[in-house]
């Protein structure tokens, strides 16, 4: 005896599969860039008491440089370290900010076509148009922070945030969040 599938059951299953597909797509689209953090586990961080924040070798805006150095220093002080001159510091903290544009790639594709079919064959003409939907380019602020002790990297963190607004205050606030995120795993005293 053959069992026939109920059309409502088939439709229900198709809706469930479609819903799972859309949910997975949304989760992938909303996923944030997690920072990449590496810690040298062989280091005794309890012996590190002082730090010096070193400006990057590349030219950056003086206001941005001062803000990043202050924010990094504030986070490390909150972790129990003391700011010191370069020659007396236990570790040197370097940083490198960069800004990049990322194409969003959101498009709506439409297919248009006509066809003519006969008994022995057919002709089909068609094309696909890609129409941009919404903003196509997003701006990302990337930051790399490295902690060096005696010429050896002992802590390295990099990450990025998307800048929704491009004014200086919003950029500084996003950088503050990024510095806190990147230094969150640095061992406290």
mmCIF file of C-alpha atoms in Angstrom:
data_model
loop_
_atom_site.group_PDB
_atom_site.id
_atom_site.type_symbol
_atom_site.label_atom_id
_atom_site.label_comp_id
_atom_site.label_asym_id
_atom_site.label_seq_id
_atom_site.Cartn_x
_atom_site.Cartn_y
_atom_site.Cartn_z
ATOM 1 C CA UNK A 1 0.000 0.000 0.000
ATOM 2 C CA UNK A 2 1.467 3.314 -1.129
ATOM 3 C CA UNK A 3 1.175 6.283 1.127
ATOM 4 C CA UNK A 4 0.400 9.560 -0.630
ATOM 5 C CA UNK A 5 2.007 12.747 0.665
ATOM 6 C CA UNK A 6 -0.451 15.337 1.800
ATOM 7 C CA UNK A 7 0.034 18.600 -0.189
ATOM 8 C CA UNK A 8 -0.265 20.599 3.054
ATOM 9 C CA UNK A 9 2.541 18.532 4.631
ATOM 10 C CA UNK A 10 4.796 19.070 1.619
ATOM 11 C CA UNK A 11 4.070 22.810 1.679
ATOM 12 C CA UNK A 12 4.721 22.930 5.406
ATOM 13 C CA UNK A 13 8.083 21.171 4.996
ATOM 14 C CA UNK A 14 9.051 23.484 2.156
ATOM 15 C CA UNK A 15 8.235 26.524 4.320
ATOM 16 C CA UNK A 16 10.313 25.112 7.186
ATOM 17 C CA UNK A 17 13.325 24.537 4.908
ATOM 18 C CA UNK A 18 12.945 28.033 3.443
ATOM 19 C CA UNK A 19 12.700 29.556 6.919
ATOM 20 C CA UNK A 20 15.872 27.729 8.037
ATOM 21 C CA UNK A 21 17.689 28.935 4.921
ATOM 22 C CA UNK A 22 16.662 32.576 5.497
ATOM 23 C CA UNK A 23 17.595 32.347 9.202
ATOM 24 C CA UNK A 24 21.050 30.985 8.379
ATOM 25 C CA UNK A 25 21.529 33.713 5.791
ATOM 26 C CA UNK A 26 20.562 36.434 8.277
ATOM 27 C CA UNK A 27 22.852 35.028 10.965
ATOM 28 C CA UNK A 28 25.750 34.980 8.527
ATOM 29 C CA UNK A 29 25.051 38.537 7.397
ATOM 30 C CA UNK A 30 24.785 39.848 10.958
ATOM 31 C CA UNK A 31 27.881 38.089 12.289
ATOM 32 C CA UNK A 32 30.492 40.523 13.530
ATOM 33 C CA UNK A 33 34.185 40.363 12.917
ATOM 34 C CA UNK A 34 35.663 38.820 16.032
ATOM 35 C CA UNK A 35 39.061 40.143 16.981
ATOM 36 C CA UNK A 36 42.080 37.922 16.510
ATOM 37 C CA UNK A 37 44.035 37.736 19.765
ATOM 38 C CA UNK A 38 47.222 35.793 20.477
ATOM 39 C CA UNK A 39 48.892 35.582 23.890
ATOM 40 C CA UNK A 40 52.314 34.073 24.604
ATOM 41 C CA UNK A 41 51.325 31.665 27.373
ATOM 42 C CA UNK A 42 54.965 31.156 28.387
ATOM 43 C CA UNK A 43 55.222 34.754 29.639
ATOM 44 C CA UNK A 44 54.880 35.610 33.304
ATOM 45 C CA UNK A 45 52.585 38.628 33.068
ATOM 46 C CA UNK A 46 52.761 39.208 36.860
ATOM 47 C CA UNK A 47 56.325 40.458 36.350
ATOM 48 C CA UNK A 48 55.158 43.135 33.889
ATOM 49 C CA UNK A 49 54.450 46.344 35.781
ATOM 50 C CA UNK A 50 55.187 49.196 33.362
ATOM 51 C CA UNK A 51 54.465 50.009 29.726
ATOM 52 C CA UNK A 52 55.275 52.574 27.072
ATOM 53 C CA UNK A 53 52.928 53.305 24.159
ATOM 54 C CA UNK A 54 54.896 53.788 20.960
ATOM 55 C CA UNK A 55 53.421 55.654 17.993
ATOM 56 C CA UNK A 56 53.325 53.780 14.676
ATOM 57 C CA UNK A 57 56.115 54.314 12.156
ATOM 58 C CA UNK A 58 53.560 55.365 9.545
ATOM 59 C CA UNK A 59 52.186 58.885 9.487
ATOM 60 C CA UNK A 60 48.737 59.243 11.114
ATOM 61 C CA UNK A 61 46.610 62.188 12.165
ATOM 62 C CA UNK A 62 48.009 63.817 15.352
ATOM 63 C CA UNK A 63 44.580 63.977 17.002
ATOM 64 C CA UNK A 64 43.933 60.291 16.257
ATOM 65 C CA UNK A 65 47.419 59.379 17.503
ATOM 66 C CA UNK A 66 46.925 61.243 20.799
ATOM 67 C CA UNK A 67 43.459 59.735 21.295
ATOM 68 C CA UNK A 68 44.613 56.161 20.660
ATOM 69 C CA UNK A 69 47.634 56.529 22.951
ATOM 70 C CA UNK A 70 45.420 57.930 25.734
ATOM 71 C CA UNK A 71 42.798 55.185 25.326
ATOM 72 C CA UNK A 72 45.385 52.382 25.261
ATOM 73 C CA UNK A 73 47.109 53.875 28.324
ATOM 74 C CA UNK A 74 43.817 54.193 30.214
ATOM 75 C CA UNK A 75 42.918 50.539 29.549
ATOM 76 C CA UNK A 76 46.354 49.294 30.632
ATOM 77 C CA UNK A 77 46.299 51.463 33.776
ATOM 78 C CA UNK A 78 42.907 49.967 34.649
ATOM 79 C CA UNK A 79 44.606 46.549 34.402
ATOM 80 C CA UNK A 80 47.170 47.607 37.042
ATOM 81 C CA UNK A 81 50.103 48.718 34.896
ATOM 82 C CA UNK A 82 51.946 52.044 35.132
ATOM 83 C CA UNK A 83 53.015 54.256 32.247
ATOM 84 C CA UNK A 84 56.792 54.740 32.047
ATOM 85 C CA UNK A 85 59.436 56.127 29.692
ATOM 86 C CA UNK A 86 60.507 53.916 26.804
ATOM 87 C CA UNK A 87 63.878 53.054 28.354
ATOM 88 C CA UNK A 88 62.377 52.066 31.746
ATOM 89 C CA UNK A 89 59.237 50.237 30.568
ATOM 90 C CA UNK A 90 58.832 46.472 30.919
ATOM 91 C CA UNK A 91 56.873 46.305 27.651
ATOM 92 C CA UNK A 92 56.462 48.463 24.557
ATOM 93 C CA UNK A 93 52.915 48.733 23.213
ATOM 94 C CA UNK A 94 52.669 49.453 19.504
ATOM 95 C CA UNK A 95 49.539 50.114 17.503
ATOM 96 C CA UNK A 96 48.624 50.554 13.865
ATOM 97 C CA UNK A 97 45.241 51.950 12.789
ATOM 98 C CA UNK A 98 43.964 51.749 9.235
ATOM 99 C CA UNK A 99 40.750 52.523 7.448
ATOM 100 C CA UNK A 100 39.388 50.460 4.595
ATOM 101 C CA UNK A 101 36.363 50.443 2.359
ATOM 102 C CA UNK A 102 34.487 47.229 1.776
ATOM 103 C CA UNK A 103 32.042 46.713 -1.049
ATOM 104 C CA UNK A 104 28.743 45.491 0.285
ATOM 105 C CA UNK A 105 27.771 43.615 -2.845
ATOM 106 C CA UNK A 106 24.034 43.785 -2.125
ATOM 107 C CA UNK A 107 22.220 43.556 -5.430
ATOM 108 C CA UNK A 108 18.810 42.608 -6.715
ATOM 109 C CA UNK A 109 18.906 40.407 -9.801
ATOM 110 C CA UNK A 110 16.047 40.482 -12.282
ATOM 111 C CA UNK A 111 15.707 38.098 -15.221
ATOM 112 C CA UNK A 112 13.868 39.229 -18.318
ATOM 113 C CA UNK A 113 13.307 37.115 -21.376
ATOM 114 C CA UNK A 114 11.070 35.999 -24.168
ATOM 115 C CA UNK A 115 10.817 32.671 -25.869
ATOM 116 C CA UNK A 116 9.380 31.009 -28.911
ATOM 117 C CA UNK A 117 9.176 27.237 -29.172
ATOM 118 C CA UNK A 118 8.212 25.108 -32.122
ATOM 119 C CA UNK A 119 7.800 21.411 -32.714
ATOM 120 C CA UNK A 120 11.464 20.733 -33.318
ATOM 121 C CA UNK A 121 13.249 23.391 -31.308
ATOM 122 C CA UNK A 122 13.101 26.866 -29.950
ATOM 123 C CA UNK A 123 14.676 30.242 -29.524
ATOM 124 C CA UNK A 124 15.095 31.947 -26.184
ATOM 125 C CA UNK A 125 16.393 35.443 -25.556
ATOM 126 C CA UNK A 126 17.027 36.779 -22.079
ATOM 127 C CA UNK A 127 19.312 38.726 -19.813
ATOM 128 C CA UNK A 128 19.856 39.374 -16.157
ATOM 129 C CA UNK A 129 20.136 42.844 -14.679
ATOM 130 C CA UNK A 130 21.859 43.517 -11.349
ATOM 131 C CA UNK A 131 20.459 46.538 -9.591
ATOM 132 C CA UNK A 132 22.339 47.922 -6.557
ATOM 133 C CA UNK A 133 20.228 47.991 -3.407
ATOM 134 C CA UNK A 134 21.198 50.407 -0.635
ATOM 135 C CA UNK A 135 24.707 51.613 0.131
ATOM 136 C CA UNK A 136 27.351 49.652 -1.738
ATOM 137 C CA UNK A 137 30.466 50.641 0.219
ATOM 138 C CA UNK A 138 30.978 50.468 3.968
ATOM 139 C CA UNK A 139 33.885 52.003 5.870
ATOM 140 C CA UNK A 140 35.812 49.865 8.381
ATOM 141 C CA UNK A 141 38.309 50.962 11.021
ATOM 142 C CA UNK A 142 40.974 48.338 11.680
ATOM 143 C CA UNK A 143 43.407 48.387 14.597
ATOM 144 C CA UNK A 144 46.396 46.202 15.458
ATOM 145 C CA UNK A 145 47.877 46.346 18.991
ATOM 146 C CA UNK A 146 51.127 44.518 19.783
ATOM 147 C CA UNK A 147 52.845 44.215 23.173
ATOM 148 C CA UNK A 148 56.586 43.525 22.934
ATOM 149 C CA UNK A 149 58.927 42.479 25.748
ATOM 150 C CA UNK A 150 62.673 42.256 25.136
ATOM 151 C CA UNK A 151 62.140 42.195 21.377
ATOM 152 C CA UNK A 152 59.547 39.389 21.546
ATOM 153 C CA UNK A 153 55.816 39.691 20.865
ATOM 154 C CA UNK A 154 53.918 38.560 23.965
ATOM 155 C CA UNK A 155 50.429 39.823 23.084
ATOM 156 C CA UNK A 156 48.946 40.645 19.700
ATOM 157 C CA UNK A 157 45.399 41.666 18.888
ATOM 158 C CA UNK A 158 43.733 42.929 15.737
ATOM 159 C CA UNK A 159 40.157 43.681 14.839
ATOM 160 C CA UNK A 160 37.881 46.025 12.981
ATOM 161 C CA UNK A 161 34.612 47.845 13.392
ATOM 162 C CA UNK A 162 32.228 49.203 10.804
ATOM 163 C CA UNK A 163 31.827 52.962 10.897
ATOM 164 C CA UNK A 164 28.155 53.852 10.487
ATOM 165 C CA UNK A 165 28.909 57.569 10.794
ATOM 166 C CA UNK A 166 32.041 59.199 9.517
ATOM 167 C CA UNK A 167 32.276 62.204 11.856
ATOM 168 C CA UNK A 168 35.259 62.461 14.225
ATOM 169 C CA UNK A 169 33.282 61.885 17.431
ATOM 170 C CA UNK A 170 31.683 58.670 16.135
ATOM 171 C CA UNK A 171 35.047 57.407 14.862
ATOM 172 C CA UNK A 172 36.658 58.069 18.276
ATOM 173 C CA UNK A 173 33.837 56.258 20.071
ATOM 174 C CA UNK A 174 34.193 53.223 17.773
ATOM 175 C CA UNK A 175 37.965 53.250 18.314
ATOM 176 C CA UNK A 176 37.442 53.321 22.099
ATOM 177 C CA UNK A 177 35.200 50.242 21.816
ATOM 178 C CA UNK A 178 37.763 48.517 19.591
ATOM 179 C CA UNK A 179 40.707 49.249 21.959
ATOM 180 C CA UNK A 180 38.702 47.897 24.919
ATOM 181 C CA UNK A 181 37.798 44.763 22.956
ATOM 182 C CA UNK A 182 41.357 44.159 21.786
ATOM 183 C CA UNK A 183 42.878 44.596 25.257
ATOM 184 C CA UNK A 184 40.112 42.774 27.157
ATOM 185 C CA UNK A 185 42.092 39.524 27.277
ATOM 186 C CA UNK A 186 45.344 41.167 28.310
ATOM 187 C CA UNK A 187 46.074 39.777 31.829
ATOM 188 C CA UNK A 188 45.194 42.107 34.717
ATOM 189 C CA UNK A 189 47.502 42.522 37.700
#
